[in-house]
Amino acid sequence: MQDAGKKVEEVGKGAVDKILSIATGELEKIKNNVHELALHATRLFIKTTQIAIAKNPHKDHVAHVRQRP
């Protein structure tokens, strides 16, 4: 009976390890996607700022950006 209990425990540990492995992989994908989105947002901000400066070069285009406390 103890052998069966140990086998169930081993299978359970294996299942937990597999689930954690899958979850870790998914979290890594999400992290990479968030990083890519942040890069795209930064590029978009830079591009729109460049366009605004080109249209009105004498205005301070960064002053209106709200600073985080």
JSON list of N, CA and C in Angstrom, two decimals:
[
{"chain": "A", "resi": 1, "resn": "MET", "atom": "N", "xyz": [0.83, -1.20, 0.00]},
{"chain": "A", "resi": 1, "resn": "MET", "atom": "CA", "xyz": [0.00, 0.00, 0.00]},
{"chain": "A", "resi": 1, "resn": "MET", "atom": "C", "xyz": [0.87, 1.25, 0.00]},
{"chain": "A", "resi": 2, "resn": "GLN", "atom": "N", "xyz": [2.00, 1.17, 0.72]},
{"chain": "A", "resi": 2, "resn": "GLN", "atom": "CA", "xyz": [2.88, 2.32, 0.74]},
{"chain": "A", "resi": 2, "resn": "GLN", "atom": "C", "xyz": [3.48, 2.58, -0.64]},
{"chain": "A", "resi": 3, "resn": "ASP", "atom": "N", "xyz": [3.76, 1.49, -1.36]},
{"chain": "A", "resi": 3, "resn": "ASP", "atom": "CA", "xyz": [4.30, 1.66, -2.72]},
{"chain": "A", "resi": 3, "resn": "ASP", "atom": "C", "xyz": [3.31, 2.40, -3.61]},
{"chain": "A", "resi": 4, "resn": "ALA", "atom": "N", "xyz": [2.04, 2.06, -3.48]},
{"chain": "A", "resi": 4, "resn": "ALA", "atom": "CA", "xyz": [1.01, 2.74, -4.27]},
{"chain": "A", "resi": 4, "resn": "ALA", "atom": "C", "xyz": [0.93, 4.21, -3.89]},
{"chain": "A", "resi": 5, "resn": "GLY", "atom": "N", "xyz": [1.02, 4.49, -2.58]},
{"chain": "A", "resi": 5, "resn": "GLY", "atom": "CA", "xyz": [0.99, 5.88, -2.13]},
{"chain": "A", "resi": 5, "resn": "GLY", "atom": "C", "xyz": [2.17, 6.66, -2.66]},
{"chain": "A", "resi": 6, "resn": "LYS", "atom": "N", "xyz": [3.34, 6.03, -2.65]},
{"chain": "A", "resi": 6, "resn": "LYS", "atom": "CA", "xyz": [4.54, 6.71, -3.18]},
{"chain": "A", "resi": 6, "resn": "LYS", "atom": "C", "xyz": [4.41, 6.96, -4.68]},
{"chain": "A", "resi": 7, "resn": "LYS", "atom": "N", "xyz": [3.82, 6.00, -5.40]},
{"chain": "A", "resi": 7, "resn": "LYS", "atom": "CA", "xyz": [3.64, 6.14, -6.84]},
{"chain": "A", "resi": 7, "resn": "LYS", "atom": "C", "xyz": [2.68, 7.30, -7.13]},
{"chain": "A", "resi": 8, "resn": "VAL", "atom": "N", "xyz": [1.59, 7.38, -6.39]},
{"chain": "A", "resi": 8, "resn": "VAL", "atom": "CA", "xyz": [0.63, 8.48, -6.56]},
{"chain": "A", "resi": 8, "resn": "VAL", "atom": "C", "xyz": [1.32, 9.80, -6.27]},
{"chain": "A", "resi": 9, "resn": "GLU", "atom": "N", "xyz": [2.14, 9.83, -5.23]},
{"chain": "A", "resi": 9, "resn": "GLU", "atom": "CA", "xyz": [2.86, 11.06, -4.88]},
{"chain": "A", "resi": 9, "resn": "GLU", "atom": "C", "xyz": [3.82, 11.47, -5.99]},
{"chain": "A", "resi": 10, "resn": "GLU", "atom": "N", "xyz": [4.52, 10.48, -6.56]},
{"chain": "A", "resi": 10, "resn": "GLU", "atom": "CA", "xyz": [5.45, 10.77, -7.66]},
{"chain": "A", "resi": 10, "resn": "GLU", "atom": "C", "xyz": [4.71, 11.31, -8.89]},
{"chain": "A", "resi": 11, "resn": "VAL", "atom": "N", "xyz": [3.58, 10.68, -9.20]},
{"chain": "A", "resi": 11, "resn": "VAL", "atom": "CA", "xyz": [2.78, 11.13, -10.35]},
{"chain": "A", "resi": 11, "resn": "VAL", "atom": "C", "xyz": [2.27, 12.54, -10.09]},
{"chain": "A", "resi": 12, "resn": "GLY", "atom": "N", "xyz": [1.83, 12.80, -8.86]},
{"chain": "A", "resi": 12, "resn": "GLY", "atom": "CA", "xyz": [1.35, 14.14, -8.50]},
{"chain": "A", "resi": 12, "resn": "GLY", "atom": "C", "xyz": [2.44, 15.18, -8.64]},
{"chain": "A", "resi": 13, "resn": "LYS", "atom": "N", "xyz": [3.64, 14.84, -8.15]},
{"chain": "A", "resi": 13, "resn": "LYS", "atom": "CA", "xyz": [4.76, 15.78, -8.28]},
{"chain": "A", "resi": 13, "resn": "LYS", "atom": "C", "xyz": [5.10, 16.03, -9.74]},
{"chain": "A", "resi": 14, "resn": "GLY", "atom": "N", "xyz": [5.05, 14.97, -10.54]},
{"chain": "A", "resi": 14, "resn": "GLY", "atom": "CA", "xyz": [5.32, 15.12, -11.97]},
{"chain": "A", "resi": 14, "resn": "GLY", "atom": "C", "xyz": [4.29, 16.02, -12.64]},
{"chain": "A", "resi": 15, "resn": "ALA", "atom": "N", "xyz": [3.04, 15.85, -12.25]},
{"chain": "A", "resi": 15, "resn": "ALA", "atom": "CA", "xyz": [1.98, 16.68, -12.83]},
{"chain": "A", "resi": 15, "resn": "ALA", "atom": "C", "xyz": [2.15, 18.14, -12.43]},
{"chain": "A", "resi": 16, "resn": "VAL", "atom": "N", "xyz": [2.48, 18.35, -11.17]},
{"chain": "A", "resi": 16, "resn": "VAL", "atom": "CA", "xyz": [2.69, 19.73, -10.70]},
{"chain": "A", "resi": 16, "resn": "VAL", "atom": "C", "xyz": [3.88, 20.35, -11.43]},
{"chain": "A", "resi": 17, "resn": "ASP", "atom": "N", "xyz": [4.97, 19.59, -11.59]},
{"chain": "A", "resi": 17, "resn": "ASP", "atom": "CA", "xyz": [6.14, 20.10, -12.32]},
{"chain": "A", "resi": 17, "resn": "ASP", "atom": "C", "xyz": [5.78, 20.46, -13.76]},
{"chain": "A", "resi": 18, "resn": "LYS", "atom": "N", "xyz": [4.97, 19.62, -14.39]},
{"chain": "A", "resi": 18, "resn": "LYS", "atom": "CA", "xyz": [4.56, 19.88, -15.78]},
{"chain": "A", "resi": 18, "resn": "LYS", "atom": "C", "xyz": [3.70, 21.14, -15.86]},
{"chain": "A", "resi": 19, "resn": "ILE", "atom": "N", "xyz": [2.76, 21.27, -14.93]},
{"chain": "A", "resi": 19, "resn": "ILE", "atom": "CA", "xyz": [1.89, 22.46, -14.91]},
{"chain": "A", "resi": 19, "resn": "ILE", "atom": "C", "xyz": [2.71, 23.71, -14.68]},
{"chain": "A", "resi": 20, "resn": "LEU", "atom": "N", "xyz": [3.66, 23.65, -13.74]},
{"chain": "A", "resi": 20, "resn": "LEU", "atom": "CA", "xyz": [4.52, 24.82, -13.47]},
{"chain": "A", "resi": 20, "resn": "LEU", "atom": "C", "xyz": [5.38, 25.15, -14.69]},
{"chain": "A", "resi": 21, "resn": "SER", "atom": "N", "xyz": [5.85, 24.14, -15.37]},
{"chain": "A", "resi": 21, "resn": "SER", "atom": "CA", "xyz": [6.66, 24.36, -16.57]},
{"chain": "A", "resi": 21, "resn": "SER", "atom": "C", "xyz": [5.85, 25.07, -17.65]},
{"chain": "A", "resi": 22, "resn": "ILE", "atom": "N", "xyz": [4.62, 24.60, -17.86]},
{"chain": "A", "resi": 22, "resn": "ILE", "atom": "CA", "xyz": [3.75, 25.23, -18.86]},
{"chain": "A", "resi": 22, "resn": "ILE", "atom": "C", "xyz": [3.43, 26.66, -18.46]},
{"chain": "A", "resi": 23, "resn": "ALA", "atom": "N", "xyz": [3.09, 26.85, -17.18]},
{"chain": "A", "resi": 23, "resn": "ALA", "atom": "CA", "xyz": [2.74, 28.20, -16.70]},
{"chain": "A", "resi": 23, "resn": "ALA", "atom": "C", "xyz": [3.93, 29.14, -16.84]},
{"chain": "A", "resi": 24, "resn": "THR", "atom": "N", "xyz": [5.12, 28.65, -16.52]},
{"chain": "A", "resi": 24, "resn": "THR", "atom": "CA", "xyz": [6.32, 29.48, -16.65]},
{"chain": "A", "resi": 24, "resn": "THR", "atom": "C", "xyz": [6.55, 29.88, -18.10]},
{"chain": "A", "resi": 25, "resn": "GLY", "atom": "N", "xyz": [6.36, 28.94, -19.01]},
{"chain": "A", "resi": 25, "resn": "GLY", "atom": "CA", "xyz": [6.49, 29.24, -20.43]},
{"chain": "A", "resi": 25, "resn": "GLY", "atom": "C", "xyz": [5.49, 30.28, -20.90]},
{"chain": "A", "resi": 26, "resn": "GLU", "atom": "N", "xyz": [4.26, 30.14, -20.43]},
{"chain": "A", "resi": 26, "resn": "GLU", "atom": "CA", "xyz": [3.23, 31.11, -20.81]},
{"chain": "A", "resi": 26, "resn": "GLU", "atom": "C", "xyz": [3.55, 32.50, -20.24]},
{"chain": "A", "resi": 27, "resn": "LEU", "atom": "N", "xyz": [4.02, 32.54, -19.00]},
{"chain": "A", "resi": 27, "resn": "LEU", "atom": "CA", "xyz": [4.40, 33.83, -18.41]},
{"chain": "A", "resi": 27, "resn": "LEU", "atom": "C", "xyz": [5.54, 34.47, -19.18]},
{"chain": "A", "resi": 28, "resn": "GLU", "atom": "N", "xyz": [6.48, 33.67, -19.65]},
{"chain": "A", "resi": 28, "resn": "GLU", "atom": "CA", "xyz": [7.59, 34.19, -20.45]},
{"chain": "A", "resi": 28, "resn": "GLU", "atom": "C", "xyz": [7.08, 34.79, -21.75]},
{"chain": "A", "resi": 29, "resn": "LYS", "atom": "N", "xyz": [6.09, 34.13, -22.39]},
{"chain": "A", "resi": 29, "resn": "LYS", "atom": "CA", "xyz": [5.49, 34.66, -23.62]},
{"chain": "A", "resi": 29, "resn": "LYS", "atom": "C", "xyz": [4.80, 35.99, -23.34]},
{"chain": "A", "resi": 30, "resn": "ILE", "atom": "N", "xyz": [4.06, 36.05, -22.23]},
{"chain": "A", "resi": 30, "resn": "ILE", "atom": "CA", "xyz": [3.36, 37.29, -21.87]},
{"chain": "A", "resi": 30, "resn": "ILE", "atom": "C", "xyz": [4.36, 38.40, -21.63]},
{"chain": "A", "resi": 31, "resn": "LYS", "atom": "N", "xyz": [5.45, 38.10, -20.91]},
{"chain": "A", "resi": 31, "resn": "LYS", "atom": "CA", "xyz": [6.48, 39.10, -20.63]},
{"chain": "A", "resi": 31, "resn": "LYS", "atom": "C", "xyz": [7.07, 39.63, -21.94]},
{"chain": "A", "resi": 32, "resn": "ASN", "atom": "N", "xyz": [7.34, 38.74, -22.87]},
{"chain": "A", "resi": 32, "resn": "ASN", "atom": "CA", "xyz": [7.89, 39.16, -24.16]},
{"chain": "A", "resi": 32, "resn": "ASN", "atom": "C", "xyz": [6.90, 40.02, -24.94]},
{"chain": "A", "resi": 33, "resn": "ASN", "atom": "N", "xyz": [5.61, 39.66, -24.88]},
{"chain": "A", "resi": 33, "resn": "ASN", "atom": "CA", "xyz": [4.59, 40.46, -25.56]},
{"chain": "A", "resi": 33, "resn": "ASN", "atom": "C", "xyz": [4.48, 41.85, -24.96]},
{"chain": "A", "resi": 34, "resn": "VAL", "atom": "N", "xyz": [4.51, 41.93, -23.63]},
{"chain": "A", "resi": 34, "resn": "VAL", "atom": "CA", "xyz": [4.43, 43.23, -22.96]},
{"chain": "A", "resi": 34, "resn": "VAL", "atom": "C", "xyz": [5.65, 44.08, -23.33]},
{"chain": "A", "resi": 35, "resn": "HIS", "atom": "N", "xyz": [6.81, 43.44, -23.40]},
{"chain": "A", "resi": 35, "resn": "HIS", "atom": "CA", "xyz": [8.03, 44.17, -23.78]},
{"chain": "A", "resi": 35, "resn": "HIS", "atom": "C", "xyz": [7.90, 44.71, -25.20]},
{"chain": "A", "resi": 36, "resn": "GLU", "atom": "N", "xyz": [7.40, 43.89, -26.11]},
{"chain": "A", "resi": 36, "resn": "GLU", "atom": "CA", "xyz": [7.20, 44.33, -27.49]},
{"chain": "A", "resi": 36, "resn": "GLU", "atom": "C", "xyz": [6.21, 45.49, -27.57]},
{"chain": "A", "resi": 37, "resn": "LEU", "atom": "N", "xyz": [5.11, 45.40, -26.81]},
{"chain": "A", "resi": 37, "resn": "LEU", "atom": "CA", "xyz": [4.13, 46.49, -26.79]},
{"chain": "A", "resi": 37, "resn": "LEU", "atom": "C", "xyz": [4.75, 47.78, -26.25]},
{"chain": "A", "resi": 38, "resn": "ALA", "atom": "N", "xyz": [5.57, 47.67, -25.24]},
{"chain": "A", "resi": 38, "resn": "ALA", "atom": "CA", "xyz": [6.23, 48.85, -24.68]},
{"chain": "A", "resi": 38, "resn": "ALA", "atom": "C", "xyz": [7.16, 49.48, -25.72]},
{"chain": "A", "resi": 39, "resn": "LEU", "atom": "N", "xyz": [7.87, 48.66, -26.46]},
{"chain": "A", "resi": 39, "resn": "LEU", "atom": "CA", "xyz": [8.75, 49.18, -27.51]},
{"chain": "A", "resi": 39, "resn": "LEU", "atom": "C", "xyz": [7.94, 49.89, -28.60]},
{"chain": "A", "resi": 40, "resn": "HIS", "atom": "N", "xyz": [6.82, 49.29, -29.00]},
{"chain": "A", "resi": 40, "resn": "HIS", "atom": "CA", "xyz": [5.97, 49.91, -30.01]},
{"chain": "A", "resi": 40, "resn": "HIS", "atom": "C", "xyz": [5.40, 51.24, -29.50]},
{"chain": "A", "resi": 41, "resn": "ALA", "atom": "N", "xyz": [4.99, 51.26, -28.25]},
{"chain": "A", "resi": 41, "resn": "ALA", "atom": "CA", "xyz": [4.44, 52.50, -27.68]},
{"chain": "A", "resi": 41, "resn": "ALA", "atom": "C", "xyz": [5.51, 53.58, -27.63]},
{"chain": "A", "resi": 42, "resn": "THR", "atom": "N", "xyz": [6.71, 53.22, -27.28]},
{"chain": "A", "resi": 42, "resn": "THR", "atom": "CA", "xyz": [7.81, 54.19, -27.24]},
{"chain": "A", "resi": 42, "resn": "THR", "atom": "C", "xyz": [8.09, 54.73, -28.63]},
{"chain": "A", "resi": 43, "resn": "ARG", "atom": "N", "xyz": [8.16, 53.84, -29.60]},
{"chain": "A", "resi": 43, "resn": "ARG", "atom": "CA", "xyz": [8.40, 54.29, -30.99]},
{"chain": "A", "resi": 43, "resn": "ARG", "atom": "C", "xyz": [7.28, 55.21, -31.48]},
{"chain": "A", "resi": 44, "resn": "LEU", "atom": "N", "xyz": [6.04, 54.86, -31.13]},
{"chain": "A", "resi": 44, "resn": "LEU", "atom": "CA", "xyz": [4.90, 55.69, -31.54]},
{"chain": "A", "resi": 44, "resn": "LEU", "atom": "C", "xyz": [4.97, 57.06, -30.89]},
{"chain": "A", "resi": 45, "resn": "PHE", "atom": "N", "xyz": [5.32, 57.11, -29.61]},
{"chain": "A", "resi": 45, "resn": "PHE", "atom": "CA", "xyz": [5.46, 58.39, -28.92]},
{"chain": "A", "resi": 45, "resn": "PHE", "atom": "C", "xyz": [6.54, 59.25, -29.56]},
{"chain": "A", "resi": 46, "resn": "ILE", "atom": "N", "xyz": [7.67, 58.63, -29.87]},
{"chain": "A", "resi": 46, "resn": "ILE", "atom": "CA", "xyz": [8.78, 59.36, -30.50]},
{"chain": "A", "resi": 46, "resn": "ILE", "atom": "C", "xyz": [8.34, 59.88, -31.87]},
{"chain": "A", "resi": 47, "resn": "LYS", "atom": "N", "xyz": [7.68, 59.03, -32.64]},
{"chain": "A", "resi": 47, "resn": "LYS", "atom": "CA", "xyz": [7.26, 59.44, -33.99]},
{"chain": "A", "resi": 47, "resn": "LYS", "atom": "C", "xyz": [6.24, 60.58, -33.94]},
{"chain": "A", "resi": 48, "resn": "THR", "atom": "N", "xyz": [5.25, 60.48, -33.04]},
{"chain": "A", "resi": 48, "resn": "THR", "atom": "CA", "xyz": [4.25, 61.55, -32.96]},
{"chain": "A", "resi": 48, "resn": "THR", "atom": "C", "xyz": [4.87, 62.85, -32.45]},
{"chain": "A", "resi": 49, "resn": "THR", "atom": "N", "xyz": [5.86, 62.74, -31.57]},
{"chain": "A", "resi": 49, "resn": "THR", "atom": "CA", "xyz": [6.55, 63.93, -31.09]},
{"chain": "A", "resi": 49, "resn": "THR", "atom": "C", "xyz": [7.36, 64.56, -32.23]},
{"chain": "A", "resi": 50, "resn": "GLN", "atom": "N", "xyz": [7.99, 63.74, -33.04]},
{"chain": "A", "resi": 50, "resn": "GLN", "atom": "CA", "xyz": [8.75, 64.26, -34.18]},
{"chain": "A", "resi": 50, "resn": "GLN", "atom": "C", "xyz": [7.82, 64.98, -35.17]},
{"chain": "A", "resi": 51, "resn": "ILE", "atom": "N", "xyz": [6.65, 64.41, -35.39]},
{"chain": "A", "resi": 51, "resn": "ILE", "atom": "CA", "xyz": [5.69, 65.03, -36.30]},
{"chain": "A", "resi": 51, "resn": "ILE", "atom": "C", "xyz": [5.20, 66.36, -35.73]},
{"chain": "A", "resi": 52, "resn": "ALA", "atom": "N", "xyz": [4.90, 66.38, -34.43]},
{"chain": "A", "resi": 52, "resn": "ALA", "atom": "CA", "xyz": [4.44, 67.61, -33.80]},
{"chain": "A", "resi": 52, "resn": "ALA", "atom": "C", "xyz": [5.51, 68.69, -33.85]},
{"chain": "A", "resi": 53, "resn": "ILE", "atom": "N", "xyz": [6.75, 68.32, -33.62]},
{"chain": "A", "resi": 53, "resn": "ILE", "atom": "CA", "xyz": [7.85, 69.30, -33.67]},
{"chain": "A", "resi": 53, "resn": "ILE", "atom": "C", "xyz": [8.01, 69.81, -35.10]},
{"chain": "A", "resi": 54, "resn": "ALA", "atom": "N", "xyz": [7.89, 68.92, -36.08]},
{"chain": "A", "resi": 54, "resn": "ALA", "atom": "CA", "xyz": [8.03, 69.34, -37.48]},
{"chain": "A", "resi": 54, "resn": "ALA", "atom": "C", "xyz": [6.93, 70.32, -37.88]},
{"chain": "A", "resi": 55, "resn": "LYS", "atom": "N", "xyz": [5.72, 70.12, -37.34]},
{"chain": "A", "resi": 55, "resn": "LYS", "atom": "CA", "xyz": [4.62, 71.02, -37.67]},
{"chain": "A", "resi": 55, "resn": "LYS", "atom": "C", "xyz": [4.74, 72.37, -36.97]},
{"chain": "A", "resi": 56, "resn": "ASN", "atom": "N", "xyz": [5.27, 72.39, -35.76]},
{"chain": "A", "resi": 56, "resn": "ASN", "atom": "CA", "xyz": [5.40, 73.62, -34.99]},
{"chain": "A", "resi": 56, "resn": "ASN", "atom": "C", "xyz": [6.71, 73.57, -34.18]},
{"chain": "A", "resi": 57, "resn": "PRO", "atom": "N", "xyz": [7.82, 73.91, -34.82]},
{"chain": "A", "resi": 57, "resn": "PRO", "atom": "CA", "xyz": [9.13, 73.74, -34.17]},
{"chain": "A", "resi": 57, "resn": "PRO", "atom": "C", "xyz": [9.38, 74.68, -32.99]},
{"chain": "A", "resi": 58, "resn": "HIS", "atom": "N", "xyz": [8.59, 75.74, -32.82]},
{"chain": "A", "resi": 58, "resn": "HIS", "atom": "CA", "xyz": [8.87, 76.71, -31.76]},
{"chain": "A", "resi": 58, "resn": "HIS", "atom": "C", "xyz": [8.13, 76.41, -30.46]},
{"chain": "A", "resi": 59, "resn": "LYS", "atom": "N", "xyz": [7.25, 75.43, -30.49]},
{"chain": "A", "resi": 59, "resn": "LYS", "atom": "CA", "xyz": [6.47, 75.09, -29.30]},
{"chain": "A", "resi": 59, "resn": "LYS", "atom": "C", "xyz": [7.22, 74.03, -28.47]},
{"chain": "A", "resi": 60, "resn": "ASP", "atom": "N", "xyz": [7.04, 74.10, -27.15]},
{"chain": "A", "resi": 60, "resn": "ASP", "atom": "CA", "xyz": [7.63, 73.09, -26.27]},
{"chain": "A", "resi": 60, "resn": "ASP", "atom": "C", "xyz": [6.67, 71.90, -26.24]},
{"chain": "A", "resi": 61, "resn": "HIS", "atom": "N", "xyz": [7.00, 70.83, -26.94]},
{"chain": "A", "resi": 61, "resn": "HIS", "atom": "CA", "xyz": [6.08, 69.71, -27.12]},
{"chain": "A", "resi": 61, "resn": "HIS", "atom": "C", "xyz": [6.12, 68.71, -25.96]},
{"chain": "A", "resi": 62, "resn": "VAL", "atom": "N", "xyz": [7.10, 68.80, -25.11]},
{"chain": "A", "resi": 62, "resn": "VAL", "atom": "CA", "xyz": [7.22, 67.84, -24.02]},
{"chain": "A", "resi": 62, "resn": "VAL", "atom": "C", "xyz": [6.65, 68.40, -22.73]},
{"chain": "A", "resi": 63, "resn": "ALA", "atom": "N", "xyz": [6.49, 69.70, -22.65]},
{"chain": "A", "resi": 63, "resn": "ALA", "atom": "CA", "xyz": [6.03, 70.33, -21.42]},
{"chain": "A", "resi": 63, "resn": "ALA", "atom": "C", "xyz": [4.63, 69.88, -21.02]},
{"chain": "A", "resi": 64, "resn": "HIS", "atom": "N", "xyz": [3.79, 69.55, -22.00]},
{"chain": "A", "resi": 64, "resn": "HIS", "atom": "CA", "xyz": [2.42, 69.17, -21.68]},
{"chain": "A", "resi": 64, "resn": "HIS", "atom": "C", "xyz": [2.30, 67.72, -21.18]},
{"chain": "A", "resi": 65, "resn": "VAL", "atom": "N", "xyz": [3.36, 66.94, -21.29]},
{"chain": "A", "resi": 65, "resn": "VAL", "atom": "CA", "xyz": [3.31, 65.56, -20.83]},
{"chain": "A", "resi": 65, "resn": "VAL", "atom": "C", "xyz": [3.31, 65.55, -19.31]},
{"chain": "A", "resi": 66, "resn": "ARG", "atom": "N", "xyz": [2.31, 64.91, -18.73]},
{"chain": "A", "resi": 66, "resn": "ARG", "atom": "CA", "xyz": [2.16, 64.91, -17.28]},
{"chain": "A", "resi": 66, "resn": "ARG", "atom": "C", "xyz": [3.25, 64.04, -16.65]},
{"chain": "A", "resi": 67, "resn": "GLN", "atom": "N", "xyz": [3.91, 64.59, -15.69]},
{"chain": "A", "resi": 67, "resn": "GLN", "atom": "CA", "xyz": [4.95, 63.85, -14.98]},
{"chain": "A", "resi": 67, "resn": "GLN", "atom": "C", "xyz": [4.33, 62.99, -13.89]},
{"chain": "A", "resi": 68, "resn": "ARG", "atom": "N", "xyz": [4.87, 61.80, -13.71]},
{"chain": "A", "resi": 68, "resn": "ARG", "atom": "CA", "xyz": [4.38, 60.93, -12.64]},
{"chain": "A", "resi": 68, "resn": "ARG", "atom": "C", "xyz": [4.94, 61.42, -11.31]},
{"chain": "A", "resi": 69, "resn": "PRO", "atom": "N", "xyz": [4.13, 61.35, -10.27]},
{"chain": "A", "resi": 69, "resn": "PRO", "atom": "CA", "xyz": [4.62, 61.80, -8.96]},
{"chain": "A", "resi": 69, "resn": "PRO", "atom": "C", "xyz": [5.69, 60.88, -8.40]}
]
